[in-house]
Coordinates of C-alpha atoms in Angstrom, one line a residue:
Chain A
E9 CA 7.6 -1.5 14.6
A10 CA 8.7 -1.2 10.8
D11 CA 11.6 1.6 10.4
I12 CA 10.8 2.8 6.8
Y13 CA 12.1 6.8 6.0
Q14 CA 10.8 8.9 3.1
T15 CA 12.3 12.5 3.0
P16 CA 11.0 14.8 1.8
R17 CA 8.2 14.8 2.9
Y18 CA 6.3 17.5 1.0
L19 CA 7.9 18.8 -1.9
V20 CA 6.4 22.1 -4.1
I21 CA 8.7 22.3 -6.5
G22 CA 8.7 24.4 -10.7
T23 CA 7.8 22.7 -13.9
G24 CA 11.4 21.2 -15.6
K25 CA 13.3 20.4 -12.5
K26 CA 14.9 17.6 -11.2
I27 CA 14.0 15.8 -8.2
T28 CA 14.7 12.7 -6.2
L29 CA 12.6 11.1 -3.8
E30 CA 14.5 9.9 -0.8
C31 CA 13.2 6.1 0.5
S32 CA 15.7 4.0 3.4
Q33 CA 14.6 1.0 5.5
T34 CA 16.7 -0.1 8.3
M35 CA 14.9 -3.5 8.6
G36 CA 18.0 -5.5 6.1
H37 CA 14.8 -6.2 3.6
D38 CA 15.1 -7.5 0.1
K39 CA 12.4 -6.4 -1.6
M40 CA 11.5 -2.1 -2.0
Y41 CA 8.4 -0.8 -3.8
W42 CA 7.1 2.4 -5.3
Y43 CA 3.1 3.0 -5.5
Q44 CA 2.0 6.3 -6.9
Q45 CA -1.4 7.0 -5.0
D46 CA -4.0 10.2 -6.0
P47 CA -6.2 11.2 -3.9
G48 CA -9.6 9.2 -3.1
M49 CA -7.7 6.5 -5.4
E50 CA -5.9 3.3 -5.6
L51 CA -2.5 2.8 -4.8
H52 CA -0.3 1.8 -8.3
L53 CA 3.3 -0.2 -8.3
I54 CA 5.4 1.9 -10.5
H55 CA 8.6 -0.1 -9.9
Y56 CA 10.1 -2.5 -7.6
S57 CA 13.3 -4.3 -6.5
Y58 CA 14.1 -7.3 -5.4
G59 CA 17.7 -6.6 -4.0
V60 CA 21.3 -4.5 -4.9
N61 CA 21.2 -3.9 -8.9
S62 CA 18.1 -5.2 -9.1
T63 CA 14.9 -3.0 -10.3
E64 CA 11.9 -3.6 -12.2
K65 CA 8.7 -1.4 -14.0
G66 CA 5.4 -2.1 -12.3
D67 CA 2.2 -2.1 -13.3
L68 CA 1.7 1.8 -13.8
S69 CA 3.6 3.3 -16.3
S70 CA 5.9 6.3 -14.9
E71 CA 8.9 8.3 -16.5
S72 CA 10.4 8.2 -13.2
T73 CA 13.6 5.8 -12.7
V74 CA 15.0 3.7 -9.8
S75 CA 18.2 3.0 -8.4
R76 CA 19.2 -0.1 -5.9
I77 CA 23.0 0.7 -4.8
R78 CA 22.3 -0.3 -1.4
T79 CA 20.2 -2.3 0.1
E80 CA 18.7 0.2 2.6
H81 CA 18.5 2.8 -0.4
F82 CA 15.7 3.1 -3.0
P83 CA 16.0 6.5 -4.7
L84 CA 12.8 7.6 -6.9
T85 CA 13.9 10.5 -9.9
L86 CA 12.0 12.4 -11.4
E87 CA 14.5 13.8 -14.2
S88 CA 12.0 16.5 -15.5
A89 CA 8.8 17.7 -13.2
R90 CA 5.6 18.0 -14.8
P91 CA 2.4 18.7 -12.8
S92 CA 0.9 15.4 -14.1
H93 CA 3.3 14.1 -11.5
T94 CA 1.9 15.3 -8.8
S95 CA 1.0 12.9 -6.5
Q96 CA 1.8 10.6 -3.2
Y97 CA 4.6 8.5 -3.8
L98 CA 4.3 5.7 -1.1
C99 CA 7.6 3.5 -0.8
A100 CA 7.7 0.5 1.0
S101 CA 10.2 -3.0 1.5
S102 CA 9.0 -6.3 2.7
E103 CA 11.4 -9.3 3.4
T104 CA 12.2 -12.9 0.9
R105 CA 9.3 -15.5 2.6
T106 CA 7.2 -18.1 1.8
R107 CA 5.2 -16.7 -0.7
G108 CA 2.2 -16.0 0.6
T109 CA 3.6 -15.2 3.7
D110 CA 5.3 -11.6 3.8
T111 CA 3.4 -8.3 4.5
Q112 CA 4.7 -4.6 3.0
Y113 CA 5.8 -2.4 5.3
F114 CA 5.3 1.7 4.2
G115 CA 6.9 5.0 4.7
P116 CA 4.8 8.0 4.9
G117 CA 4.4 8.9 1.7
T118 CA 6.0 11.7 0.4
R119 CA 3.4 14.2 -1.1
L120 CA 4.5 16.0 -4.5
T121 CA 3.1 18.8 -6.4
V122 CA 4.2 20.3 -9.7
L123 CA 4.0 23.4 -10.5
Chain B
K29 CA -6.4 -8.9 -14.8
Q30 CA -6.7 -8.8 -11.1
E31 CA -9.4 -6.2 -10.3
V32 CA -10.2 -5.1 -6.4
T33 CA -12.9 -3.2 -5.6
Q34 CA -14.6 -2.0 -2.0
I35 CA -17.5 -0.9 -0.5
P36 CA -18.3 0.9 0.2
A37 CA -16.4 3.9 -0.4
A38 CA -17.8 6.1 2.5
L39 CA -18.7 4.9 6.1
S40 CA -20.1 6.7 9.2
V41 CA -21.1 5.0 12.1
P42 CA -21.3 6.2 15.9
E43 CA -19.2 5.2 18.6
G44 CA -19.6 1.8 20.0
E45 CA -21.4 -0.1 16.9
N46 CA -19.9 -3.2 15.3
L47 CA -19.5 -2.6 11.4
V48 CA -18.1 -4.6 8.4
L49 CA -16.3 -3.9 5.3
N50 CA -16.3 -5.2 2.1
C51 CA -13.6 -6.1 -0.5
S52 CA -14.6 -8.1 -3.4
F53 CA -11.5 -9.6 -6.0
T54 CA -12.0 -11.3 -9.3
D55 CA -8.8 -13.6 -9.5
S56 CA -9.4 -16.3 -6.7
A57 CA -5.9 -17.2 -7.5
I58 CA -4.0 -15.5 -4.7
Y59 CA -1.4 -16.0 -2.0
N60 CA -3.1 -13.6 0.6
L61 CA -5.3 -11.0 1.5
Q62 CA -4.0 -8.5 3.4
W63 CA -6.4 -5.2 5.0
F64 CA -4.1 -1.8 5.4
R65 CA -5.3 1.3 7.4
Q66 CA -4.1 4.3 6.4
D67 CA -4.4 7.9 7.9
P68 CA -4.9 11.1 6.2
G69 CA -1.2 12.4 4.7
K70 CA 0.5 8.7 6.0
G71 CA 1.4 5.9 4.6
L72 CA -0.1 2.4 5.6
T73 CA -0.2 0.3 8.4
S74 CA -0.5 -3.6 7.6
L75 CA -3.4 -5.0 10.2
L76 CA -4.4 -8.6 8.8
L77 CA -2.6 -11.0 6.6
I78 CA -4.3 -14.0 5.3
Q79 CA -2.9 -16.5 3.6
S80 CA -4.9 -18.2 0.3
S81 CA -5.2 -21.9 2.5
Q82 CA -6.7 -19.3 6.0
R83 CA -9.9 -18.8 6.1
E84 CA -9.6 -16.0 8.7
Q85 CA -7.4 -14.1 11.1
T86 CA -8.1 -11.6 13.9
S87 CA -6.6 -9.2 15.8
G88 CA -7.6 -7.5 18.8
R89 CA -11.2 -5.7 18.1
L90 CA -10.5 -6.8 14.2
N91 CA -11.2 -10.0 12.0
A92 CA -11.2 -10.7 8.9
S93 CA -12.7 -13.5 7.0
L94 CA -11.7 -14.9 2.9
D95 CA -14.0 -16.8 1.1
K96 CA -11.9 -17.6 -2.1
S97 CA -14.7 -19.3 -4.3
S98 CA -16.3 -16.3 -4.3
G99 CA -13.5 -13.9 -3.9
R100 CA -14.8 -12.0 -1.1
S101 CA -13.5 -10.8 1.9
T102 CA -14.8 -8.9 5.2
L103 CA -13.4 -6.6 7.4
Y104 CA -15.5 -6.4 10.9
I105 CA -14.5 -4.2 13.3
A106 CA -16.0 -5.1 16.7
A107 CA -16.9 -1.4 18.8
S108 CA -15.8 0.9 17.1
Q109 CA -13.9 3.9 18.5
P110 CA -12.7 7.8 17.2
G111 CA -9.4 6.9 16.3
D112 CA -11.0 3.7 14.5
S113 CA -11.3 6.7 12.0
A114 CA -9.2 6.5 8.6
T115 CA -9.5 5.0 5.8
Y116 CA -8.9 0.3 5.3
L117 CA -7.5 -0.9 2.0
C118 CA -8.0 -4.2 0.5
A119 CA -5.1 -5.5 -0.8
C120 CA -4.4 -9.4 -3.0
Y121 CA -1.6 -9.9 -5.6
G122 CA -2.0 -10.1 -9.4
G123 CA -0.5 -8.0 -12.0
S124 CA 1.6 -8.9 -14.7
Q125 CA 3.8 -9.4 -12.3
G126 CA 2.1 -10.9 -9.3
N127 CA 2.7 -7.9 -7.3
L128 CA -0.4 -6.3 -4.5
I129 CA -3.5 -5.0 -6.6
F130 CA -5.4 -2.4 -3.9
G131 CA -8.4 -1.2 -3.9
K132 CA -9.4 2.3 -3.6
G133 CA -11.1 1.5 0.4
T134 CA -13.4 2.6 2.4
K135 CA -13.4 5.7 4.2
L136 CA -14.4 5.1 8.1
S137 CA -15.5 7.7 10.1
V138 CA -16.4 6.9 13.8
K139 CA -18.5 9.6 15.8
P140 CA -17.4 10.0 19.2

């Protein structure tokens, strides 16, 4: 069983607020990811990290930012939330293994609603 | 650019039926293909991972096959149960950074 946690699970917030979505894992995985998923749509990678002090932008452009100061922690921040940011945000992690054998473990997600 | 398509988008079957979910991908240069399960309002759970050199993987009542040359994978669920009701997602590596590309999923409903 994977141990990856996200808080909060649900967040309703007004336009213009700064928010941080938390993600932590206790498996010691080097790689961590943030995905965005709209209802009925596919997951899109918005950020990823190969390890401490490593952050990269994903395939889908996002106004959010991430940081990786500790191996176990990969928070996502929106400086000024807008209604277009309303979505589900999923965090995942994986081991550094031979390419083709690594699977990703997902957290429960944060459902964000910006009014 | 890798694209992943899943058919059908939704499927409803009576309990006990065997069923097949389909996944197709456009770029056969994949490292592996993975099947995930997603329950409403929750994250994803990895079901099966097929490496590019493999043809199939089995776990309990689930069997996934991979045909790289035709760009197809299938997930076979035997003797379906109401607890199998969920959205099933297929994903393989692609994209500009070689990360996972997901399909939109097949929403499965198994009626008791």
